[in-house]
Coordinates of C-alpha atoms in Angstrom, one line a residue:
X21 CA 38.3 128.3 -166.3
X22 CA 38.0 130.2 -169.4
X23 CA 35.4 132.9 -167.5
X24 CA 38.5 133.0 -165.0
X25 CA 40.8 133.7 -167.4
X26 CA 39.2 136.4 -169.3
X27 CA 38.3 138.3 -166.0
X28 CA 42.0 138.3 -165.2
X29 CA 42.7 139.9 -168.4
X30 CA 40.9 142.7 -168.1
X31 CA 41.6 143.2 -164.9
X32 CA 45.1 143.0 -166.2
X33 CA 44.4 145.8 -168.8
X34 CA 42.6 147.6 -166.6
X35 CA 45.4 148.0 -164.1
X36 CA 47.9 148.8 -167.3
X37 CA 45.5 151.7 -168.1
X38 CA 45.7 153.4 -164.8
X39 CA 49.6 153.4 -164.9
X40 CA 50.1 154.1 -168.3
X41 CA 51.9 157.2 -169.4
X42 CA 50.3 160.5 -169.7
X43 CA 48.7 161.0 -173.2
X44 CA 51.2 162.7 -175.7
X45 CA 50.3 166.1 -176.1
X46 CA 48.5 168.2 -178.9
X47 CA 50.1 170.0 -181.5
X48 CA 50.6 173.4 -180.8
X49 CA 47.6 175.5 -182.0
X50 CA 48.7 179.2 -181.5
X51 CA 51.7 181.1 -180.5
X52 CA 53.4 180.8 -177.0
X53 CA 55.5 184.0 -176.0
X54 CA 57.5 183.0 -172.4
X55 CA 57.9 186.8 -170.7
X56 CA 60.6 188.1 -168.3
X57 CA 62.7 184.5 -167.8
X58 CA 66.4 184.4 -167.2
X59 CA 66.6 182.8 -170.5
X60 CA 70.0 180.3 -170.3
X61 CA 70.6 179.5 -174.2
X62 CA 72.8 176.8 -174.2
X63 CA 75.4 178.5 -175.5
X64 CA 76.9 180.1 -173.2
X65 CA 74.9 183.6 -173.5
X66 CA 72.2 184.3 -170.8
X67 CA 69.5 186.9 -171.2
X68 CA 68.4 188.4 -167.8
X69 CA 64.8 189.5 -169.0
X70 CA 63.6 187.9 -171.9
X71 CA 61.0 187.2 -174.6
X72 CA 60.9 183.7 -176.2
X73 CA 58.2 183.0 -179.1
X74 CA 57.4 180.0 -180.4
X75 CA 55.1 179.2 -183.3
X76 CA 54.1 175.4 -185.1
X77 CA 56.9 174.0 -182.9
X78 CA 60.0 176.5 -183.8
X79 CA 61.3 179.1 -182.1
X80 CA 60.5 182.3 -184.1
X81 CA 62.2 184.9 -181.3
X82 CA 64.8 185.2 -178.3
X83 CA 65.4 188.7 -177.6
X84 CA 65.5 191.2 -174.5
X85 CA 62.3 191.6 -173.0
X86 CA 62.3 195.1 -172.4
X87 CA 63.2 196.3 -176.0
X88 CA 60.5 193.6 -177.2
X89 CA 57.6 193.3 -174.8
X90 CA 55.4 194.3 -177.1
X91 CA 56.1 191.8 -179.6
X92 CA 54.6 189.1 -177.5
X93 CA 51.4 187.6 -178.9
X94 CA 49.1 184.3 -178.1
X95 CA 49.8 182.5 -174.9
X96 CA 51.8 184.8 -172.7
X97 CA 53.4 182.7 -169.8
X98 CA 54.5 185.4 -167.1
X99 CA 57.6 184.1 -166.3
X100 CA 59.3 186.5 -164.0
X101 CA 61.6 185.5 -161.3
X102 CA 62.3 181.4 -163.2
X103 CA 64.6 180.5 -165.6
X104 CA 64.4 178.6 -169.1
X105 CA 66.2 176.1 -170.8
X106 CA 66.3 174.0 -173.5
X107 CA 65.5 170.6 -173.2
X108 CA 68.2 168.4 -171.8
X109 CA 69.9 165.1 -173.9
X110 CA 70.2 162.0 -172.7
X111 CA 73.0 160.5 -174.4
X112 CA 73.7 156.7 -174.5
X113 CA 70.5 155.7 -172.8
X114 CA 68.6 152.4 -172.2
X115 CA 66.0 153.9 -171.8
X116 CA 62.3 152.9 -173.4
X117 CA 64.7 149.3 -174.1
X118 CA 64.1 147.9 -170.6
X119 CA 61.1 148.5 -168.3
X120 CA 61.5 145.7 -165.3
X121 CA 65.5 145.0 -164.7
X122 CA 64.2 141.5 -163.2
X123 CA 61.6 141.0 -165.8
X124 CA 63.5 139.6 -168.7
X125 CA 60.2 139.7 -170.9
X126 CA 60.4 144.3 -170.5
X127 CA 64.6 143.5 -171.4
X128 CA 65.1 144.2 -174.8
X129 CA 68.6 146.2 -174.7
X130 CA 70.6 143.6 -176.5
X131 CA 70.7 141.0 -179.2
X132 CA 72.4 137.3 -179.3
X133 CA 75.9 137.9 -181.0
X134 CA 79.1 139.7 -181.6
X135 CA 78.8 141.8 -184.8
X136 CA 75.5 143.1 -184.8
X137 CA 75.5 146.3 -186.6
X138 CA 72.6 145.5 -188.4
X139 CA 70.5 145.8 -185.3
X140 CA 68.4 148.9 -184.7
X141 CA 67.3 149.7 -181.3
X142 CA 65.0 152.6 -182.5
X143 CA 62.6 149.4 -183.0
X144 CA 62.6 148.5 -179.6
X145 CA 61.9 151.6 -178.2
X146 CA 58.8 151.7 -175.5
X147 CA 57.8 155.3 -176.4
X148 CA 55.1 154.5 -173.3
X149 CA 57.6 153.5 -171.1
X150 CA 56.9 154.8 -167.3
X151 CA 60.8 155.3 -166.5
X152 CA 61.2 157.7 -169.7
X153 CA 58.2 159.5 -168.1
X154 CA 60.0 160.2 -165.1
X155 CA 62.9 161.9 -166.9
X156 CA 60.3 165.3 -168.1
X157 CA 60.0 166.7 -165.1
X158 CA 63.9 166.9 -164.7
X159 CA 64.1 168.6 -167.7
X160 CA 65.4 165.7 -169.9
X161 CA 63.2 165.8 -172.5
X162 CA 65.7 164.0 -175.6
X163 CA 67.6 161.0 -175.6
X164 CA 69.8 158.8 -177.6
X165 CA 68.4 155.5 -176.7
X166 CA 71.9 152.9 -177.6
X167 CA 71.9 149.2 -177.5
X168 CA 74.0 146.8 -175.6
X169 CA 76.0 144.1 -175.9
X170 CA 77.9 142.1 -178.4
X171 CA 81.4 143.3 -180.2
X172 CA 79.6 146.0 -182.1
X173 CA 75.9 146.3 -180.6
X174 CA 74.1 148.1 -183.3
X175 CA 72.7 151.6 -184.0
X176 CA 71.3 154.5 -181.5
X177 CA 68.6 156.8 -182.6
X178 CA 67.2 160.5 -181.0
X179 CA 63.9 160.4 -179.6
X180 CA 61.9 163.0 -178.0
X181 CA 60.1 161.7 -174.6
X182 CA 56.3 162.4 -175.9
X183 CA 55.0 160.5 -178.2
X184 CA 52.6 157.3 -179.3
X185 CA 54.8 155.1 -180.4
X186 CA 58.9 154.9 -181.7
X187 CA 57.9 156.5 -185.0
X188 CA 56.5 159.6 -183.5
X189 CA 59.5 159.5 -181.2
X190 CA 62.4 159.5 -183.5
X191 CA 64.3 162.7 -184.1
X192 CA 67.2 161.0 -186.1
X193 CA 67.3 157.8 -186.9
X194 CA 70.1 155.3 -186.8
X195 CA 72.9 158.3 -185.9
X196 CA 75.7 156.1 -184.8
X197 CA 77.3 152.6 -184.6
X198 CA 78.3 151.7 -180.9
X199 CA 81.3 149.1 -180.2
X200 CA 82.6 147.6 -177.1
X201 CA 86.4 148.1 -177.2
X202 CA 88.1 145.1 -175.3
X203 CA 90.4 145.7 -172.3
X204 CA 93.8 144.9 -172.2
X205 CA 94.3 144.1 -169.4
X206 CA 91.4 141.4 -166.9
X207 CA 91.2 140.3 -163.5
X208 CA 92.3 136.6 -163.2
X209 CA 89.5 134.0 -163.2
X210 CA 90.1 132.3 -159.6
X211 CA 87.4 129.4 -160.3
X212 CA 89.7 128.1 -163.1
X213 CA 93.1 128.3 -160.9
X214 CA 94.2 131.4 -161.8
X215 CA 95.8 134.2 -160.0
X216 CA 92.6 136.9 -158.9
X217 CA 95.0 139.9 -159.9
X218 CA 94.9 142.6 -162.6
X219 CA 96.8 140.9 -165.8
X220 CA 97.5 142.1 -169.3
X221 CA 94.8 139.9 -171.9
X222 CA 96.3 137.3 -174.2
X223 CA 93.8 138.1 -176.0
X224 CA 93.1 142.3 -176.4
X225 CA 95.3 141.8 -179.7
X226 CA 93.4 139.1 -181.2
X227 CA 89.9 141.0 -180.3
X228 CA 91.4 143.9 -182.2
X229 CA 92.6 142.0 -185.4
X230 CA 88.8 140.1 -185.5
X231 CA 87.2 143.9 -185.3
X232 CA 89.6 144.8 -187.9
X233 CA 88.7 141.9 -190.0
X234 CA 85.4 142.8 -189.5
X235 CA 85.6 146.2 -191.1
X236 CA 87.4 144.9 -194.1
X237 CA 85.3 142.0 -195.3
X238 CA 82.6 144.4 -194.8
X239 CA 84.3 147.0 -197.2
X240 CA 85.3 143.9 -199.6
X241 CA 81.5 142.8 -199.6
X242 CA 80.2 146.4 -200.2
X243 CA 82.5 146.4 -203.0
X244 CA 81.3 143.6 -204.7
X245 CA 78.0 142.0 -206.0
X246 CA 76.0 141.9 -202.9
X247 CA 74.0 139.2 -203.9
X248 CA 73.7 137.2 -200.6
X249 CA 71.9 140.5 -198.9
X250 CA 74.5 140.2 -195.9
X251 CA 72.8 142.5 -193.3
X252 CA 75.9 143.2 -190.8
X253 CA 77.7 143.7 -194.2
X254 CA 75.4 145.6 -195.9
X255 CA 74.5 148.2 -192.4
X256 CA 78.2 149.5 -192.2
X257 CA 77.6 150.9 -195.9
X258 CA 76.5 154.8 -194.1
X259 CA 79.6 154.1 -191.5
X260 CA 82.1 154.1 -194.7
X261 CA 80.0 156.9 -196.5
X262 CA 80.6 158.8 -193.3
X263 CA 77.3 159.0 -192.9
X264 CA 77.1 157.6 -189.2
X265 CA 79.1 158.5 -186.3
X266 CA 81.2 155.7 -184.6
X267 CA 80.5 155.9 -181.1
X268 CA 83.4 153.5 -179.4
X269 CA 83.1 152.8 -175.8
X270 CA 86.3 152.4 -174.0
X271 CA 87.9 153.3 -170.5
X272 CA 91.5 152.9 -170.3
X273 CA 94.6 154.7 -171.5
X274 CA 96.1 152.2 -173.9
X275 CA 92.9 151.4 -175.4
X276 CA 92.3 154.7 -176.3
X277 CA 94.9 155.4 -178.0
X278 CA 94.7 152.2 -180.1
X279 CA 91.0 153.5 -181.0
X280 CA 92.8 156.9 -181.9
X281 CA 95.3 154.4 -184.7
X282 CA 92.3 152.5 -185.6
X283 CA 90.1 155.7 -186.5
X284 CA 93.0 156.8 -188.5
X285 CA 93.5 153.4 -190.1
X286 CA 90.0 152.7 -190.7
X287 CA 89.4 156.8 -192.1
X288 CA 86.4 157.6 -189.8
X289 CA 85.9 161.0 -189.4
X290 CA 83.1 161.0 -187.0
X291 CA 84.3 158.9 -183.7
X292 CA 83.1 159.4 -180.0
X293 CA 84.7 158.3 -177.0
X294 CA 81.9 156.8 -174.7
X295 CA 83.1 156.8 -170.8
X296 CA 86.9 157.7 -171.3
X297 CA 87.6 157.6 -167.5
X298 CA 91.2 158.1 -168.6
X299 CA 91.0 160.2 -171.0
X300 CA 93.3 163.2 -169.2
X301 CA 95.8 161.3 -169.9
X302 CA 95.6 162.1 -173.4
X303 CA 93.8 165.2 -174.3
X304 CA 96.3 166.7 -176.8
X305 CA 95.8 163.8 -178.8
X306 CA 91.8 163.5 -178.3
X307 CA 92.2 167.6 -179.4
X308 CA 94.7 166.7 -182.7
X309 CA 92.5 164.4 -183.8
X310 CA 89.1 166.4 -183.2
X311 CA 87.3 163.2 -181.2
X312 CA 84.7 164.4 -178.6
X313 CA 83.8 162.5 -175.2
X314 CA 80.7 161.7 -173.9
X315 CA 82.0 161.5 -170.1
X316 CA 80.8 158.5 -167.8
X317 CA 78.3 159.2 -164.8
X318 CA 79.7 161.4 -162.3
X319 CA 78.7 160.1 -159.3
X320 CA 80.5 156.9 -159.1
X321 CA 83.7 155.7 -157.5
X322 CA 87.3 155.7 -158.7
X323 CA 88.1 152.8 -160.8
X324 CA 91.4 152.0 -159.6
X325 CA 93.2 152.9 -156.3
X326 CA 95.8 154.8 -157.5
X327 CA 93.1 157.4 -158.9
X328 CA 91.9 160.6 -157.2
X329 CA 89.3 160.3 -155.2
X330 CA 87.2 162.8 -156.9
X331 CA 87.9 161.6 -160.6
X332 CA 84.4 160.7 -161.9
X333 CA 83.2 164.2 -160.5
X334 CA 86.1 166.5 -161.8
X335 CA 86.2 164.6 -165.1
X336 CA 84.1 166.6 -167.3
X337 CA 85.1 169.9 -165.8
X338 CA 88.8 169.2 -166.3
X339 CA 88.2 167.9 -170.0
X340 CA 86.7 171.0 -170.9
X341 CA 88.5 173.3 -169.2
X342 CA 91.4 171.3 -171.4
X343 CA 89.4 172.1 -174.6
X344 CA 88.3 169.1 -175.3
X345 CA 84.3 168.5 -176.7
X346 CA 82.9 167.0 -173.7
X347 CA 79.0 165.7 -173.3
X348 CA 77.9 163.5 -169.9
X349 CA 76.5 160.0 -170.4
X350 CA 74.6 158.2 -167.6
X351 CA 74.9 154.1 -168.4
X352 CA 76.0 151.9 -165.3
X353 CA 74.2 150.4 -162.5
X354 CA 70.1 151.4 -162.9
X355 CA 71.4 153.5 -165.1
X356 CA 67.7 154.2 -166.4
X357 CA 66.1 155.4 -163.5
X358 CA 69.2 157.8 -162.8
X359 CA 69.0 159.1 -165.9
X360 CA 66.8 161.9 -164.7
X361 CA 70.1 163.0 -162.5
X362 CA 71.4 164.2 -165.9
X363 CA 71.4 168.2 -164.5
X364 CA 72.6 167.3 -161.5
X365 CA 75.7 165.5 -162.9
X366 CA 76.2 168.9 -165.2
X367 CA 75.9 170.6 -161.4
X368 CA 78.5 168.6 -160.4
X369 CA 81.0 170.3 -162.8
X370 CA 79.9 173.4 -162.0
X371 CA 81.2 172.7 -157.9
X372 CA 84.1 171.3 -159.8
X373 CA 85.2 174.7 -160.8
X374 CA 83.0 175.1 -164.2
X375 CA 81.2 177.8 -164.9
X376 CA 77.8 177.4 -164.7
X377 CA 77.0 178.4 -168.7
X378 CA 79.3 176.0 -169.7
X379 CA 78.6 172.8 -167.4
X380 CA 74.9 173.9 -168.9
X381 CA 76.9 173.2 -172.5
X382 CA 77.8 169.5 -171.3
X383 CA 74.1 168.4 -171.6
X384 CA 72.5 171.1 -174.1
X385 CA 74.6 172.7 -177.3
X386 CA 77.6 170.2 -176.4
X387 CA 75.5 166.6 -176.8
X388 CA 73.7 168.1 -180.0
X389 CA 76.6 168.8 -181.5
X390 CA 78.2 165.5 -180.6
X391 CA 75.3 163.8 -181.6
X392 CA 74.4 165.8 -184.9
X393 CA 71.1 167.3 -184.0
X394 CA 72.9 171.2 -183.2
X395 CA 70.8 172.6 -186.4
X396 CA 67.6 172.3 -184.4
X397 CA 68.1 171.2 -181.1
X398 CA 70.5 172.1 -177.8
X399 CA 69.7 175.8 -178.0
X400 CA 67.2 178.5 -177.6
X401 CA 67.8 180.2 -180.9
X402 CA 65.2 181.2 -183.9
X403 CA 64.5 178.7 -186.7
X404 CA 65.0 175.4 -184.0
X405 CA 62.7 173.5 -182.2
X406 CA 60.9 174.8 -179.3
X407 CA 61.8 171.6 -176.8
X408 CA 62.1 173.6 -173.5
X409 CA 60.9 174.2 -169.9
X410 CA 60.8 176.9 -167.6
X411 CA 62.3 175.8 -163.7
X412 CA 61.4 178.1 -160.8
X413 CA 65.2 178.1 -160.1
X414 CA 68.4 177.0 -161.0
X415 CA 67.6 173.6 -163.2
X416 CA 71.3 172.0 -162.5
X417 CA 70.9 172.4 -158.8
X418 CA 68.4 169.7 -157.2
X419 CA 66.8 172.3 -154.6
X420 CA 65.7 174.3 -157.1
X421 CA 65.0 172.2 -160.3
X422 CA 61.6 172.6 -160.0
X423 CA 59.9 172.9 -163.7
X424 CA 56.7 174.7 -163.6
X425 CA 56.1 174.6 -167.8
X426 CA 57.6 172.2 -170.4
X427 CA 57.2 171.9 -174.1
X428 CA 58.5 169.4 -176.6
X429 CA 58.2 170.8 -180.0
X430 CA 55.7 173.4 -179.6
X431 CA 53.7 171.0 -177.7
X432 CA 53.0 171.4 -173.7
X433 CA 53.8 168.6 -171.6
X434 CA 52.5 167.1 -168.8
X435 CA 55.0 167.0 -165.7
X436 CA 52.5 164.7 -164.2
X437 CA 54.2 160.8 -163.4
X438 CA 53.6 158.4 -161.0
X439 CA 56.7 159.4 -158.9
X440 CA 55.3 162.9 -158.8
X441 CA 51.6 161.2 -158.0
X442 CA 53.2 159.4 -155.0
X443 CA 55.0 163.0 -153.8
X444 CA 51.7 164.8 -153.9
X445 CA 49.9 161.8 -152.0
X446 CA 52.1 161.2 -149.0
X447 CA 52.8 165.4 -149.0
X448 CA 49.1 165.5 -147.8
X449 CA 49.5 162.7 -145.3
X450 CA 52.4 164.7 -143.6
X451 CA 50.1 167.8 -144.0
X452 CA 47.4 166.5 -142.3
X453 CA 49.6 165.1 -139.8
X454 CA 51.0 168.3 -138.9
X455 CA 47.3 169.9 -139.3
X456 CA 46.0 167.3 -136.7
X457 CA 48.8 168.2 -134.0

């Protein structure tokens, strides 16, 4: 029996070893110089011909290739006739938290309670995870990976998709708080009798008033001795230095606007709005009181039937054409393994009526600004990291998002996962098919 057993196990590990992901890469040795790409910054500006250097992971030069072609030095990537980008962010993602939906023992998204903002998700973070593999060759190479669950669920953190293990991964740690507004209004419970209809909650207030309570004791223990070590207590201390954003997720009208009271009552200065389906409803006062959006996914269905049809695509278009700061979130049903749709939800906007440079905005420069990592990330610009890829085509499109060359810090990637194994493999069967007729 015990024979049997060890045989299983390492046939067990052996099977884990051929699926595991790709070995991170190594660090960049010499200079990469990208030649003759339409270079898309991420800003809004696009360079028709241009030469891109990067040297020990930074970007050292984005010019015009034709006034600079002679500038180029080490590895010279011929990149005529594709386009680069910088890396894509994944905001409010699960991903690296939960491998297996149906295998609770991969689940590791949420925690057992209400007011958890102790709880660090950074911790649980699979940096070998095969779903976070499959995001590369998309061109979603960052991501804020967010818990879930509770009142408050806990803090996010920004990894980069290629690395060892979750210290490797992290490009900022802890960044934000994330709470779970309540609703207002609920659907009646019909196993206890009640009516199945939409109903204003008896209890929204009450929900409000315990956050609220929440906050204070929290201030009241912070002010004090400490000396119980109160962790929930003792983790809002960078929330009330301002030193974390408050990322609040919330749909409705109403609700929003009583985040928009409780931001100003509570004096926090960094707030996000996380799904904001209705937030046209109220952009003057999302622009008065300077509170970005991370829009929900955009291929999904109206929430109620009085909406337009086309809400969840036009959203993020329509916000920003409205001024507002607007990023695109993917969390929902699988929301992990759609995750790598991330350019293809920007692409959306663009048939929306956005331009193109600035639905490119919703998942570069716009996300790193929202989530704090704009001084070296979002952009192709000198001095910040050199996380980007080159696509044969247009990357937002899904005809043409086809990435020949990705690197992650200076590092180059490999575009290799078992999704793109599979392709190749039943490509040849069809091939040979065809061959054979």
């Amino acid at each position: 029996m015990k024979l049997f057993n060890i045989t299983f196990i390492l046939a067990f590990i052996s099977v884990l070893g051929l699926n595991a992901q790709q070995m991170p890469a190594e660090k960049q040795s010499e200079a990469v110089s990208i030649v003759g790409a339409t270079a898309h910054i991420g800003n809004g500006e696009v360079i028709e011909k241009s030469l891109i250097i990067f040297e020990d992971g930074k970007i050292t030069k984005v010019s015009d290739a034709s006034a600079a072609a002679s500038q180029a030095k080490g590895m010279i990537i011929n990149a005529e006739g594709k386009h680069v980008y910088p890396g894509f962010i994944a905001p409010n993602a699960s991903l690296g938290l939960v491998e297996i939906d149906a295998v609770k023992a991969t689940d590791d998204e949420d925690e057992i309670g209400e007011m958890l903002p102790h709880i660090r998700s950074l911790i649980a973070y699979n940096a070998e995870s095969q779903v976070t593999e499959t995001m590369r060759p998309n061109g979603v190479l960052m991501g804020q990976i967010a818990p879930r669950g509770g009142f408050i669920s806990g803090t996010s953190s920004i990894v980069q998709f290629d690395a060892w293990n979750w210290e490797d991964a992290a490009i900022k740690t802890d960044d934000g708080l994330h709470i779970n507004w309540p609703n207002s209004v609920r659907r009646g419970r019909w196993w206890m009798g009640e009516d199945p209809g939409v109903k204003p909650s008896k209890e929204y207030q009450d929900e409000i008033n315990k956050l609220k309570s929440f906050f204070a004791e929290a201030k009241a223990y912070l002010a004090g001795d400490q000396k119980d070590n109160n962790l929930p207590y003792l983790a809002m201390k960078d929330v009330f230095n301002k030193n974390k954003t408050v990322y609040i997720h919330v749909d409705g009208e109403k609700e929003m606007l009583d985040v928009i009271a409780f931001k100003k009552d509570e004096n926090l200065d960094n707030l996000v709005l996380v799904g904001a389906y209705d937030a046209l409803n109220i952009t003057d006062q999302l622009k008065e009181n300077n509170i970005p959006v991370l829009t929900g996914r955009p291929h999904s269905l109206p929430n109620q039937d009085g909406d337009d049809y086309d809400l969840p695509y036009k959203l993020a278009a329509e916000l920003t054409k409205k001024g507002v700061l607007v990023g695109i979130e993917g969390s929902g049903d699988m929301e992990r393994m759609n995750s790598r749709n991330l350019p293809f939800y920007a692409g959306t906007a663009v048939a929306f009526g956005l331009d193109k440079e600035e639905a490119l905005k919703l998942i570069t420069s716009n996300t790193a600004k929202i989530l704090g990592i704009d001084d070296f990330a979002g952009t192709l610009e000198e001095g910040k990291d050199a996380t980007l890829f080159i696509s044969e085509g247009d990357a937002l499109d899904m005809r043409t998002n086809k990435l020949t060359d990705a690197f992650i810090q200076g590092r180059k990637i490999s575009l290799e996962t078992r999704q793109t194994k599979l392709w190749k493999r039943y490509m040849q069967k069809y091939e040979r098919q065809e061959a054979s007729k």
